[in-house]
Coordinates of C-alpha atoms in Angstrom, one line a residue:
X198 CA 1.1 82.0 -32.4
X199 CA -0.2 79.4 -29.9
X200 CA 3.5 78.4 -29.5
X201 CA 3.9 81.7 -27.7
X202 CA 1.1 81.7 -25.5
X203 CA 2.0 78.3 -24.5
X204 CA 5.2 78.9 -23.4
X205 CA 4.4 81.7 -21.5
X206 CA 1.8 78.9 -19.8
X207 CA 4.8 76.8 -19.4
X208 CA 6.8 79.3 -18.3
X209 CA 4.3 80.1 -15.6
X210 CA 4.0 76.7 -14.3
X211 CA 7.8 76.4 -13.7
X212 CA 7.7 78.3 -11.5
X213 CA 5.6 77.0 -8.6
X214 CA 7.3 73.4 -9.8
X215 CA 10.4 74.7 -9.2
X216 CA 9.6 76.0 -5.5
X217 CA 8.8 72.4 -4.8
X218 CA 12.1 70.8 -6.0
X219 CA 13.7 73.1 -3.4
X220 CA 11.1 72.7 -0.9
X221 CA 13.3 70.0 1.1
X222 CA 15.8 71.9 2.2
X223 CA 13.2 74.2 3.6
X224 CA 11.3 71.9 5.2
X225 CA 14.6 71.0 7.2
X226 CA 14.5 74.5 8.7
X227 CA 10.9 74.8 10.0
X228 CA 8.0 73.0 8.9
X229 CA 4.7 74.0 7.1
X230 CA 3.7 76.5 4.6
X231 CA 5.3 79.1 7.1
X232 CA 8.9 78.0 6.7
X233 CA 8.6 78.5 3.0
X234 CA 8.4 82.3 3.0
X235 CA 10.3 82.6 6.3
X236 CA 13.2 81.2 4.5
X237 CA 12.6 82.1 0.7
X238 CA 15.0 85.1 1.2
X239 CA 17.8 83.1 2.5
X240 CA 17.6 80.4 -0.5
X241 CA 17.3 83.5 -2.9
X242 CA 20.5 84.6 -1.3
X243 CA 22.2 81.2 -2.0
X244 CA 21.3 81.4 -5.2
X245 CA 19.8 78.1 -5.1
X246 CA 16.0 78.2 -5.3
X247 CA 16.9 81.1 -8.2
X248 CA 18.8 78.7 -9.9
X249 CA 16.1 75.8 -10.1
X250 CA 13.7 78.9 -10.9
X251 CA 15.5 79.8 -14.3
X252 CA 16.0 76.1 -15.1
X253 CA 12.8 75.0 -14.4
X254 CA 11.3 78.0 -16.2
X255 CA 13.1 77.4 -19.8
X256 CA 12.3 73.9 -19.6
X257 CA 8.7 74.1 -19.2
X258 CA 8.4 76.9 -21.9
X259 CA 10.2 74.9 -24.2
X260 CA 8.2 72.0 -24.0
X261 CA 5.0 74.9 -23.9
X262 CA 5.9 76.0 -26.8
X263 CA 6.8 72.6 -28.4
X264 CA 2.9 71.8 -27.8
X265 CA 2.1 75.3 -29.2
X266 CA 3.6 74.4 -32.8
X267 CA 2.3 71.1 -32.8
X268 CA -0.9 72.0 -32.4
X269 CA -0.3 75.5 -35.0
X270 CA 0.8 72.4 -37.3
X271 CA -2.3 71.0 -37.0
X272 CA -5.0 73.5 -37.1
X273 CA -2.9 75.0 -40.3
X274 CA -3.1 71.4 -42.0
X275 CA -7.0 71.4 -41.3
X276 CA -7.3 74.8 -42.8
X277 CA -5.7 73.4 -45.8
X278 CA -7.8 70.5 -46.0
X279 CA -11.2 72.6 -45.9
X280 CA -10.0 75.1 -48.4
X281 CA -10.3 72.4 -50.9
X282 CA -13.6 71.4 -50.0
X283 CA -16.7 73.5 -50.3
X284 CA -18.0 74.4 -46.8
X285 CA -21.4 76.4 -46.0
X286 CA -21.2 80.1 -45.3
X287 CA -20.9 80.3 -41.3
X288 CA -23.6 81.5 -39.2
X289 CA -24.2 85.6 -38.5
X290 CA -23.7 84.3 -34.8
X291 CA -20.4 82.7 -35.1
X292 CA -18.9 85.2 -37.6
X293 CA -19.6 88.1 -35.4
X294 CA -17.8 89.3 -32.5
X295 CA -20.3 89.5 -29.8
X296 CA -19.7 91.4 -27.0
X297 CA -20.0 90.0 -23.2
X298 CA -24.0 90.6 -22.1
X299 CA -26.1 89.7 -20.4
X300 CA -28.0 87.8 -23.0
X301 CA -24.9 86.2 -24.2
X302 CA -24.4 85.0 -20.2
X303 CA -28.0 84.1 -20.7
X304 CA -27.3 82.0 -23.4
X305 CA -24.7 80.2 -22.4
X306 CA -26.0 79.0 -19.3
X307 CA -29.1 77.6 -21.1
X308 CA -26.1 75.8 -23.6
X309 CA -24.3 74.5 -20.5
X310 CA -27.8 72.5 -19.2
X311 CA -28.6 71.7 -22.2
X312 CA -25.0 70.0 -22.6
X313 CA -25.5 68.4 -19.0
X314 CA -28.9 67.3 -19.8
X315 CA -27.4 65.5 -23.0
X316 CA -24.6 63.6 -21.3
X317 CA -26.0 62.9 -18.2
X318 CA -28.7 60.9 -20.7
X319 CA -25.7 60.1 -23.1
X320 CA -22.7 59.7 -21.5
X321 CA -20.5 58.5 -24.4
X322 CA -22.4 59.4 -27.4
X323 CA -23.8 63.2 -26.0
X324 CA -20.7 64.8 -26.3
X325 CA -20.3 64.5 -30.0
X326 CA -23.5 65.4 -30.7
X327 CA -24.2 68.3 -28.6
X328 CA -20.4 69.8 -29.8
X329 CA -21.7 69.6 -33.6
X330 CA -25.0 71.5 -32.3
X331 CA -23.2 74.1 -30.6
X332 CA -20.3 74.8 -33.5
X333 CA -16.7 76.5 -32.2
X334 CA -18.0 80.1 -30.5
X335 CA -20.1 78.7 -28.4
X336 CA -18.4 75.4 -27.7
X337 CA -15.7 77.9 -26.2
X338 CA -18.1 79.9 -24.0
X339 CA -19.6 76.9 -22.6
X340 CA -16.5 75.4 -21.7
X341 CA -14.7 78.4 -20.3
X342 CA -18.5 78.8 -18.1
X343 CA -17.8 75.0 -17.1
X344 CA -14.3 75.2 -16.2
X345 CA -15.2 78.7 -13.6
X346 CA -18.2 76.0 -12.5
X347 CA -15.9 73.2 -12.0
X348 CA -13.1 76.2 -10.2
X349 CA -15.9 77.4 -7.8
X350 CA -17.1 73.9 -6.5
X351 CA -13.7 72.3 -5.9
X352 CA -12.4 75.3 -4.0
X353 CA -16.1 75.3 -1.7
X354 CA -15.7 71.6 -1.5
X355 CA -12.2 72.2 0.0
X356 CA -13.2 74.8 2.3
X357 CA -15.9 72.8 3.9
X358 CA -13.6 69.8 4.7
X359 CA -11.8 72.3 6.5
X360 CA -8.7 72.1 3.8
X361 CA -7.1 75.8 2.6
X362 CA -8.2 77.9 -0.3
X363 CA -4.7 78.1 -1.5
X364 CA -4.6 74.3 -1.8
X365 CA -8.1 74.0 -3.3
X366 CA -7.3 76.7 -5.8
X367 CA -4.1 75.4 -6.9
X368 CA -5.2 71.6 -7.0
X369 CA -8.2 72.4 -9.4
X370 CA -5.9 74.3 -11.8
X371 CA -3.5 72.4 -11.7
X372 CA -5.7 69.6 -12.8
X373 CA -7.5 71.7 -15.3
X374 CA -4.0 72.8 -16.9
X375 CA -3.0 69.5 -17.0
X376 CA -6.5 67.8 -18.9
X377 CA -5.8 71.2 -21.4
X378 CA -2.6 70.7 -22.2
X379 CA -2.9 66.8 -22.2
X380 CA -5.7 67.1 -24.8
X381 CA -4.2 69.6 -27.2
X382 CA -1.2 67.9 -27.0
X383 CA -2.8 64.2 -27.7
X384 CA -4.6 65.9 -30.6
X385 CA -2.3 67.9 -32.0
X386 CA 0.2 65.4 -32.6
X387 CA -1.9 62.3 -33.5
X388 CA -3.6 64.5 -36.3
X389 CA -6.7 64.5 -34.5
X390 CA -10.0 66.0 -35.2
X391 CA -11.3 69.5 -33.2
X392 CA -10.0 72.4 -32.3
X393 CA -8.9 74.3 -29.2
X394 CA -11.9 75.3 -28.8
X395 CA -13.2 71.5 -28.2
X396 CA -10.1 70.8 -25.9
X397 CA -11.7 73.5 -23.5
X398 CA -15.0 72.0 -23.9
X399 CA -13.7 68.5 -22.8
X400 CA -11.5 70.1 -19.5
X401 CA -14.4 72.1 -18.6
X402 CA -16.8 69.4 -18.8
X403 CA -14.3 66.6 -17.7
X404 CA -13.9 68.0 -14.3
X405 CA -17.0 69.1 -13.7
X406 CA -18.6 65.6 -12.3
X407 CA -15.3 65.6 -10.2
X408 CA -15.6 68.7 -8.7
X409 CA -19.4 68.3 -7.7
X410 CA -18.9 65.0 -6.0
X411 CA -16.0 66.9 -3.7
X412 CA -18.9 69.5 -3.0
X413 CA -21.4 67.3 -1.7
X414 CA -19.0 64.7 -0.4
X415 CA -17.7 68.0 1.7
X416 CA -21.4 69.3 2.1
X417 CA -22.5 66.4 3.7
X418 CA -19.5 65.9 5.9
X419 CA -18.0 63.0 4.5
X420 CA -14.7 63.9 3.3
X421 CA -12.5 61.2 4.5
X422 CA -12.8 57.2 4.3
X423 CA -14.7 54.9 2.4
X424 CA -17.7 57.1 2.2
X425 CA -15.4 59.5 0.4
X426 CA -14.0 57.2 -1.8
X427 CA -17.6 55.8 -3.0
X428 CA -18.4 60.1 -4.0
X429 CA -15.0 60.2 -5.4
X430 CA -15.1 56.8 -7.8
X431 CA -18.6 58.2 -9.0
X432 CA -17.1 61.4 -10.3
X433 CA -14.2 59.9 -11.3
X434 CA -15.9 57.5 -13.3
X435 CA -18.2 60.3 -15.1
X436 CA -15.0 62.0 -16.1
X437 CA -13.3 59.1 -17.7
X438 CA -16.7 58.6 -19.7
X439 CA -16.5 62.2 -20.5
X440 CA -12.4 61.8 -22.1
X441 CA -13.2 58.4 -23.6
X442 CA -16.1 60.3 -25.4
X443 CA -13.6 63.8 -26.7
X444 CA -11.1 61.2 -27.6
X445 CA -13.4 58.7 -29.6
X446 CA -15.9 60.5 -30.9
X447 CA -14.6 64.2 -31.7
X448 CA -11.1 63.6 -32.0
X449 CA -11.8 60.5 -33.4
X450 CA -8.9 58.0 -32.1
X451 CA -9.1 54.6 -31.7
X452 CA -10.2 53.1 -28.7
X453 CA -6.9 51.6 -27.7
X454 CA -5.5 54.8 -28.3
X455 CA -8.1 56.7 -26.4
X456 CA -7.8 54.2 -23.2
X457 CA -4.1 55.1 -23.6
X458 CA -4.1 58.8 -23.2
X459 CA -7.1 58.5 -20.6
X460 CA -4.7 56.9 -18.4
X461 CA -1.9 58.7 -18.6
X462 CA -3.7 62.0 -18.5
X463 CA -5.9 60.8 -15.0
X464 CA -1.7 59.8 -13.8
X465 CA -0.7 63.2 -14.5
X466 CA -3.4 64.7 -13.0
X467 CA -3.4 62.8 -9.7
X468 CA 0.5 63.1 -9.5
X469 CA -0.1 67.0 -9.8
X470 CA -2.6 66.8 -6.9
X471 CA -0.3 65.2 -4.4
X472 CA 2.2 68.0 -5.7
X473 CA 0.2 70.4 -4.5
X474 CA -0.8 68.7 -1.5
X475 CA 3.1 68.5 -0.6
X476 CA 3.7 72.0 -0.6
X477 CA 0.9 73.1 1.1
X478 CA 0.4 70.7 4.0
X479 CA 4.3 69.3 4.3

């Protein structure tokens, strides 16, 4: 059912996307964020912006839940696959439901350092190893806990640089929605190796490096120029280390291939920044 809850993602995102199509004519009325709610009735009225809404709205649900069945396709062929082969019993840990503690919180967090210890020494071949140590449940939790980490930094880094929360907020996940769907898309198609659960690890992780060079660029007040861009490469660089590794060595695609999707997902991703950055600050 991942076709669903993809489309509703894609559904979702339309929608913001859609306020930016229409944005121009707004911004011939009165500029800033100011003139976009000022005038949202009037468009509304014209049946415009409503229009591109609806439009906007199918098509990204379609293609939402386009990714969805590829990627049901593929976790229903690797199903298959292991039914035929004879695979140990799974751990009391990850057969359970465990409920949210404070131990499991615990846990995690010790998981988490243990993965940044392990790719900060490793940063092409810790990835794979430390996702086979940790198995699916906990390869979840660990990215969802590095994907709130990655959420909390970029926003702070933003607000010190004297940028909006609204822009940090919808910058970082847009980026993170973007890396997800990129991922599970790439692998689900191409027959790749993982699960969803290792396309959250990789976002999560991914990210992280970014978001904690825009913190302490911000913290220590450079946030603009050359010094910026040295902090910013740094990260940047870290996080293509990071998606080189998921492709290579848990999904298993060739290096050309990998190189590929690395650089059309870091296009997407900087394209969807400067989309943000349009309707906030234009």
């Amino acid at each position: 059912m991942k076709k669903v809850t993809f489309a509703i993602i894609g559904a979702i995102l339309g929608i913001p996307l859609s306020y930016y199509f229409q944005s121009e004519m707004v911004r011939s009325k009165v500029g800033g964020i100011g003139g976009y709610f000022k005038h949202f009735g009037d468009i509304v009225k014209d049946g415009n912006l409503l229009g591109n809404v609806i439009l906007s709205v199918l098509i990204f649900a379609i293609i939402g839940g386009l990714i969805g069945y590829f990627i049901d396709k593929n976790e229903v062929k690797n199903q298959s696959d292991s039914s035929h082969q004879q695979t140990p019993p799974k751990s009391e840990h990850e057969a359970a439901n465990v409920k949210i503690s404070a131990q499991q919180v615990s846990e995690t967090s010790k998981d988490a350092i243990e993965v940044s210890k392990s790719f900060m020494s490793d940063p092409v071949g810790g990835l794979a190893s430390v996702y086979l140590k940790l198995g699916e449940a906990k390869s979840l939790s660990v990215g969802i806990l590095f994907m709130v980490i990655t959420i909390i930094l970029f926003v702070i880094g933003f607000i010190l640089a004297n940028s909006t929360f609204l822009g940090g907020i919808l910058s970082i996940l847009f980026m993170l929605a973007i890396v997800f769907v990129s991922l599970s898309v790439s692998r689900g198609m191409f027959n790749g190796k993982g699960t969803i659960n290792s396309d959250i690890l990789i976002t999560g992780l991914s990210l992280l490096p970014f978001s904690v060079l825009i913190f302490v660029s911000s913290l220590v007040g450079v946030s603009y120029g050359w010094g910026f861009f040295a902090y910013l490469s740094f990260g940047l660089t870290y996080t293509i280390l990071i998606l080189f590794s998921g492709f290579t060595k848990i999904y298993q695609f060739s290096e050309s291939k990998s190189s590929i999707f690395i650089a059309i997902i870091l296009f997407l991703v900087l394209n969807a920044v400067n989309i943000v950055f349009k309707i906030i600050f234009s």
